[in-house]
CSV table of C-alpha atoms and ligand atoms in Angstrom, one decimal:
chain,number,residue,atom,x,y,z
L,216,MET,CA,99.6,77.1,139.1
L,217,GLN,CA,100.6,74.5,136.5
L,218,THR,CA,99.7,75.0,132.9
L,219,THR,CA,99.3,73.0,129.7
L,220,LEU,CA,98.4,73.8,126.1
L,221,ALA,CA,94.8,74.8,125.4
L,222,LYS,CA,94.8,72.5,122.3
L,223,SER,CA,97.0,70.1,120.4
L,224,VAL,CA,99.7,71.5,118.0
L,225,ALA,CA,101.2,69.6,115.1
L,226,PHE,CA,104.7,69.9,113.5
L,227,SER,CA,106.3,68.1,110.7
L,228,GLY,CA,109.9,68.1,109.4
L,229,VAL,CA,113.1,66.0,109.5
L,230,GLY,CA,115.4,65.0,112.3
L,231,LEU,CA,118.7,67.0,112.2
L,232,HIS,CA,120.9,63.9,112.8
L,233,SER,CA,118.8,61.1,111.4
L,234,GLY,CA,117.5,63.0,108.4
L,235,ALA,CA,114.3,61.0,108.9
L,236,PRO,CA,110.9,62.6,108.2
L,237,VAL,CA,108.8,63.0,111.4
L,238,GLU,CA,105.2,64.0,112.3
L,239,MET,CA,104.9,65.3,115.9
L,240,HIS,CA,101.8,66.3,117.9
L,241,VAL,CA,102.1,68.2,121.2
L,242,HIS,CA,99.0,67.5,123.3
L,243,PRO,CA,97.6,69.0,126.5
L,244,ALA,CA,98.2,66.9,129.6
L,245,PRO,CA,96.9,67.0,133.2
L,246,ALA,CA,98.6,68.6,136.3
L,247,GLY,CA,101.5,66.4,137.6
L,248,HIS,CA,102.0,64.7,134.2
L,249,GLY,CA,105.1,66.6,133.3
L,250,ILE,CA,106.6,66.4,129.8
L,251,VAL,CA,106.4,62.9,128.3
L,252,PHE,CA,107.2,61.7,124.8
L,253,ARG,CA,105.4,58.8,123.2
L,254,ARG,CA,106.6,57.0,120.0
L,255,THR,CA,103.6,56.1,117.9
L,256,ASP,CA,105.8,54.0,115.6
L,257,VAL,CA,106.8,51.6,118.3
L,258,THR,CA,104.8,48.4,119.2
L,259,GLY,CA,105.2,45.6,121.7
L,260,VAL,CA,107.2,47.7,124.2
L,261,ASN,CA,106.6,50.7,126.3
L,262,PRO,CA,106.5,53.7,123.9
L,263,ARG,CA,106.5,56.4,126.6
L,264,VAL,CA,109.7,58.2,127.5
L,265,PRO,CA,109.5,60.9,130.2
L,266,ALA,CA,111.7,64.0,129.6
L,267,LEU,CA,113.8,63.6,132.8
L,268,TRP,CA,117.5,63.8,133.5
L,269,ASP,CA,117.9,60.2,134.6
L,270,LYS,CA,116.5,59.0,131.2
L,271,VAL,CA,119.6,60.4,129.3
L,272,PRO,CA,122.0,57.6,128.5
L,273,ASN,CA,124.1,59.7,126.2
L,274,ALA,CA,124.3,63.4,125.3
L,275,THR,CA,127.0,64.5,123.0
L,276,LEU,CA,125.8,66.5,120.0
L,277,CYS,CA,122.2,66.4,121.1
L,278,THR,CA,120.1,65.4,124.1
L,279,LEU,CA,118.7,61.9,123.8
L,280,ILE,CA,116.3,60.2,126.2
L,281,GLU,CA,115.6,56.5,126.5
L,282,ASN,CA,113.2,54.3,128.5
L,283,GLU,CA,113.8,50.9,130.2
L,284,ASP,CA,112.8,49.2,126.9
L,285,GLY,CA,115.4,51.0,124.9
L,286,VAL,CA,112.9,53.3,123.2
L,287,GLN,CA,114.6,56.6,122.4
L,288,VAL,CA,113.8,60.1,121.4
L,289,SER,CA,116.6,62.4,120.4
L,290,THR,CA,117.3,66.1,119.8
L,291,ILE,CA,114.6,67.1,122.3
L,292,GLU,CA,116.5,70.2,123.6
L,293,HIS,CA,115.1,73.0,121.4
L,294,LEU,CA,111.5,71.7,122.0
L,295,MET,CA,112.1,71.5,125.7
L,296,ALA,CA,113.5,75.1,125.8
L,297,ALA,CA,110.3,76.2,123.9
L,298,LEU,CA,108.0,74.5,126.4
L,299,VAL,CA,109.8,76.2,129.3
L,300,GLY,CA,110.1,79.5,127.5
L,301,ALA,CA,106.4,79.5,126.7
L,302,GLY,CA,105.5,78.5,130.3
L,303,ILE,CA,104.1,75.0,129.6
L,304,HIS,CA,104.6,72.5,132.4
L,305,ASN,CA,102.6,69.5,131.2
L,306,ALA,CA,102.4,68.0,127.7
L,307,LEU,CA,102.2,64.6,125.9
L,308,ILE,CA,104.4,64.7,122.8
L,309,GLU,CA,103.6,62.0,120.2
L,310,LEU,CA,105.9,61.4,117.3
L,311,ASN,CA,106.2,58.7,114.6
L,312,ALA,CA,110.0,58.6,114.5
L,313,GLY,CA,112.9,58.8,116.9
L,314,GLU,CA,114.0,62.4,116.5
L,315,VAL,CA,112.2,65.7,117.1
L,316,PRO,CA,111.9,67.8,113.8
L,317,ILE,CA,114.7,70.4,113.6
L,318,LEU,CA,112.5,73.0,111.8
L,319,ASP,CA,114.6,76.1,111.5
L,320,GLY,CA,117.2,75.0,114.0
L,321,SER,CA,115.9,77.2,116.8
L,322,SER,CA,112.9,77.2,119.2
L,323,ALA,CA,111.0,80.0,117.6
L,324,PRO,CA,108.6,77.9,115.4
L,325,PHE,CA,107.6,75.8,118.5
L,326,VAL,CA,107.0,78.9,120.7
L,327,ALA,CA,105.0,80.6,117.9
L,328,ALA,CA,102.7,77.6,117.5
L,329,PHE,CA,102.3,77.2,121.3
L,330,CYS,CA,101.4,80.9,121.7
L,331,GLU,CA,98.8,80.6,118.9
L,332,ALA,CA,97.2,77.5,120.5
L,333,GLY,CA,97.2,79.3,123.9
L,334,LEU,CA,97.7,77.9,127.4
L,335,ARG,CA,95.3,76.6,130.0
L,336,GLN,CA,95.8,76.8,133.7
L,337,LEU,CA,95.4,73.6,135.7
L,338,ALA,CA,94.3,73.0,139.3
L,339,GLY,CA,97.8,71.9,140.5
L,340,GLU,CA,100.4,73.9,142.5
L,341,LEU,CA,103.7,74.5,140.8
L,342,ARG,CA,106.8,73.3,142.6
L,343,ALA,CA,110.3,74.5,141.8
L,344,ILE,CA,113.8,73.4,142.6
L,345,ARG,CA,115.6,76.0,144.8
L,346,ILE,CA,119.4,75.8,144.5
L,347,LEU,CA,120.8,76.1,148.1
L,348,LYS,CA,124.5,75.4,147.5
L,349,PRO,CA,126.8,75.6,144.4
L,350,VAL,CA,127.2,72.4,142.4
L,351,GLU,CA,129.8,72.2,139.6
L,352,VAL,CA,131.1,69.7,137.1
L,353,ARG,CA,134.3,70.2,135.0
L,354,ASN,CA,135.8,68.6,132.0
L,355,GLY,CA,139.2,70.1,131.1
L,356,ALA,CA,138.5,73.8,130.5
L,357,ALA,CA,134.7,73.3,130.3
L,358,VAL,CA,132.6,74.0,133.4
L,359,ALA,CA,128.9,73.9,134.2
L,360,ARG,CA,127.7,75.1,137.6
L,361,LEU,CA,124.5,75.8,139.4
L,362,GLU,CA,124.5,78.3,142.3
L,363,PRO,CA,121.9,80.1,144.5
L,364,ALA,CA,120.0,83.1,143.0
L,365,ALA,CA,116.5,84.5,143.4
L,366,SER,CA,115.3,83.2,140.1
L,367,LEU,CA,116.7,81.4,137.0
L,368,GLU,CA,119.7,83.2,135.4
L,369,ILE,CA,121.9,81.8,132.6
L,370,ASP,CA,125.5,83.0,132.2
L,371,PHE,CA,127.3,81.4,129.2
L,372,ARG,CA,130.8,81.7,127.6
L,373,ILE,CA,132.1,80.1,124.5
L,374,ASP,CA,135.5,80.2,122.8
L,375,PHE,CA,135.9,78.9,119.3
L,376,THR,CA,139.0,79.1,117.1
L,377,ASP,CA,136.7,80.0,114.1
L,378,ALA,CA,136.8,83.8,113.8
L,379,ALA,CA,133.1,83.8,112.8
L,380,ILE,CA,132.3,82.7,116.4
L,381,GLY,CA,135.4,83.5,118.5
L,382,LYS,CA,134.8,84.4,122.2
L,383,GLN,CA,131.3,85.2,123.1
L,384,SER,CA,129.6,85.6,126.5
L,385,LYS,CA,126.1,86.6,127.6
L,386,ARG,CA,124.2,86.7,130.9
L,387,LEU,CA,120.4,86.9,131.2
L,388,LYS,CA,117.8,86.8,133.9
L,389,MET,CA,115.3,84.5,132.4
L,390,ALA,CA,112.2,86.3,133.8
L,391,ASN,CA,109.8,88.5,131.9
L,392,GLY,CA,110.0,86.8,128.5
L,393,ALA,CA,113.8,87.1,128.2
L,394,PHE,CA,113.8,83.7,126.4
L,395,VAL,CA,111.2,84.8,123.8
L,396,ARG,CA,112.8,88.2,123.2
L,397,GLU,CA,116.5,87.3,123.3
L,398,LEU,CA,117.1,83.5,122.7
L,399,MET,CA,114.4,81.6,121.0
L,400,ASP,CA,115.3,82.4,117.4
L,401,SER,CA,119.0,81.6,117.7
L,402,ARG,CA,119.8,78.5,115.6
L,403,THR,CA,122.0,75.6,116.1
L,404,PHE,CA,125.5,76.0,114.6
L,405,CYS,CA,128.4,73.9,113.5
L,406,ARG,CA,131.8,74.2,111.9
L,407,LEU,CA,132.1,73.2,108.2
L,408,ALA,CA,135.2,71.2,109.2
L,409,ASP,CA,133.1,69.0,111.4
L,410,VAL,CA,130.3,68.3,108.9
L,411,ASP,CA,132.0,65.5,107.0
L,412,ALA,CA,133.1,63.7,110.2
L,413,MET,CA,129.6,64.0,111.7
L,414,GLN,CA,128.0,62.6,108.5
L,415,GLU,CA,130.5,59.7,108.4
L,416,HIS,CA,129.3,58.8,111.9
L,417,GLY,CA,125.6,59.0,110.7
L,418,LEU,CA,125.0,62.4,112.3
L,419,ALA,CA,123.8,65.7,110.8
L,420,LEU,CA,122.2,63.8,107.9
L,421,GLY,CA,119.2,66.2,108.0
L,422,GLY,CA,121.4,69.3,108.4
L,423,THR,CA,121.2,72.1,105.8
L,424,PHE,CA,122.3,75.7,105.5
L,425,GLU,CA,118.7,76.6,106.4
L,426,ASN,CA,118.4,74.7,109.7
L,427,ALA,CA,121.9,75.2,111.0
L,428,VAL,CA,124.4,78.1,111.0
L,429,VAL,CA,127.5,76.7,109.3
L,430,VAL,CA,130.8,78.6,109.8
L,431,ASP,CA,134.1,78.2,108.1
L,432,GLY,CA,136.9,80.3,109.7
L,433,ASP,CA,135.7,83.9,109.5
L,434,LYS,CA,132.8,83.1,107.1
L,435,VAL,CA,129.2,82.4,107.9
L,436,LEU,CA,128.1,80.1,105.0
L,437,SER,CA,124.4,80.0,105.8
L,438,PRO,CA,122.4,82.4,103.5
L,439,GLY,CA,121.4,85.6,105.2
L,440,GLY,CA,124.2,85.3,107.8
L,441,LEU,CA,123.5,85.5,111.5
L,442,ARG,CA,120.3,86.5,113.2
L,443,HIS,CA,122.3,88.1,116.0
L,444,ALA,CA,126.0,89.0,116.1
L,445,ASP,CA,126.3,86.6,119.1
L,446,GLU,CA,123.8,84.0,117.8
L,447,PRO,CA,126.1,81.0,118.8
L,448,VAL,CA,126.2,81.9,122.5
L,449,ARG,CA,122.5,82.7,122.5
L,450,HIS,CA,121.9,79.2,121.1
L,451,LYS,CA,124.1,77.6,123.8
L,452,MET,CA,121.9,79.4,126.4
L,453,LEU,CA,118.8,78.1,124.6
L,454,ASP,CA,120.3,74.6,124.7
L,455,ALA,CA,121.1,75.0,128.4
L,456,LEU,CA,117.5,76.0,129.2
L,457,GLY,CA,116.2,73.0,127.3
L,458,ASP,CA,118.6,70.6,129.1
L,459,LEU,CA,117.9,72.1,132.5
L,460,ALA,CA,114.2,71.4,131.9
L,461,LEU,CA,115.0,67.7,132.3
L,462,ALA,CA,115.2,68.5,136.1
L,463,GLY,CA,111.4,68.0,135.9
L,464,ALA,CA,110.6,71.3,137.5
L,465,PRO,CA,111.6,74.9,137.1
L,466,ILE,CA,115.0,75.8,138.7
L,467,LEU,CA,115.4,78.8,140.9
L,468,GLY,CA,119.2,79.5,140.7
L,469,ARG,CA,122.0,80.6,138.4
L,470,TYR,CA,123.4,78.4,135.7
L,471,ARG,CA,126.9,79.2,134.5
L,472,GLY,CA,128.3,77.4,131.5
L,473,ASN,CA,131.8,77.8,130.1
L,474,ARG,CA,132.2,75.8,126.9
L,475,ALA,CA,129.6,73.4,128.4
L,476,GLY,CA,127.5,71.2,126.2
L,477,HIS,CA,124.5,68.8,126.6
L,478,ALA,CA,126.5,66.1,128.4
L,479,MET,CA,127.9,68.5,131.0
L,480,THR,CA,124.5,70.0,131.7
L,481,ASN,CA,123.1,66.5,132.2
L,482,ASN,CA,126.1,65.6,134.5
L,483,LEU,CA,125.4,68.8,136.4
L,484,LEU,CA,121.8,67.7,137.1
L,485,ARG,CA,123.1,64.3,138.1
L,486,ALA,CA,125.5,65.9,140.5
L,487,LEU,CA,122.8,68.2,141.9
L,488,PHE,CA,120.4,65.3,142.6
L,489,GLU,CA,123.2,63.4,144.4
L,490,ARG,CA,123.5,66.3,146.8
L,491,PRO,CA,120.2,66.5,148.9
L,492,ASP,CA,121.8,69.4,150.8
L,493,ALA,CA,122.3,71.5,147.6
L,494,TRP,CA,118.6,71.9,146.7
L,495,CYS,CA,115.0,71.8,148.1
L,496,TRP,CA,111.5,71.8,146.7
L,497,GLU,CA,109.7,75.1,146.9
L,498,THR,CA,106.0,75.7,146.1
L,499,CYS,CA,106.0,78.7,143.8
L,500,SER,CA,104.3,81.8,145.2
L,501,PRO,CA,102.5,84.0,142.6
L,502,ALA,CA,105.5,86.3,142.7
L,503,GLN,CA,108.0,83.5,142.1
L,504,ALA,CA,105.8,82.0,139.4
L,505,TYR,CA,106.0,85.4,137.7
L,506,SER,CA,109.8,85.2,137.6
L,507,LEU,CA,109.9,81.9,135.7
L,508,PRO,CA,111.1,81.9,132.1
L,509,GLY,CA,107.6,81.4,130.7
L,510,ALA,CA,105.9,84.1,132.7
L,511,GLY,CA,105.2,87.6,131.3
L,512,VAL,CA,105.8,86.4,127.7
L,513,CYS,CA,102.7,86.7,125.6
L,514,ARG,CA,100.8,84.9,128.4
L,515,ALA,CA,98.1,87.5,128.8
L,516,GLU,CA,97.3,87.2,125.1
L,517,VAL,CA,97.6,83.4,125.0
L,518,MET,CA,95.9,82.3,128.2
L,519,VAL,CA,92.3,81.1,127.6
L,520,SER,CA,89.7,80.3,130.2
L,521,ALA,CA,89.8,76.7,131.4
G,898,ZN,ZN1,120.9,73.2,120.1
């Protein structure tokens, strides 16, 4: 069955790229609602932006969605990953600025708050997207691919010249709380060499050594170092989970990313939905629902009676 939060949860912080202060409330929503953002600071136009793949006009350093009135919400990926990872299918997210708060640069603070609020089961069947045939997008050496598998798996490779990152790869079946145990606390990262260029372009203005792992050659500049030796590839898997959530339903299949980023994962979803033979809807049986990323987490503890 579909779920939502048992009660509203509030967050406040700054946007990673805008540096703008933002108050955000994640509210319960009914079955079939999906994940929808609503800008409370916008008047005279439609303030609602559904978190769906075809609402992404541009995804480079973060994932940004935009409605038909040009109303935008950016850097949604870590929050989207937290919703999937906590098993939340429906939510209305109100915020008074155009960018989701970055908090510590990971999904962990979102998941912790969702688990504390608890989940509520809704009277609505859960449908998933079953991958039937491989679909792939390429850009030079970068590849993103979806292929058939019993349940969601993520397989990711990165290769950076900075020795502090280097080559990293990791593969995970996303069932049984793998996201919460292995990925959710991995933070966004960047190279010191890129910080000036990003800030000249009005990006990363809210970035600090506390909300992003900054590397320079073989050095990790953020105090306390890395949370995991392979924190960068884990964060790329977190990003992929959040970006795949824009499919609008859980995916039953294997995602492979090689140096892929937000734009490639969005292009992969576009390629998938252009190929009706490559996927089908599937009503989740209880066994399948148990293999979804949000199942088997802290659900027994967080589920409250409807
Ligand atoms: Zn990220």
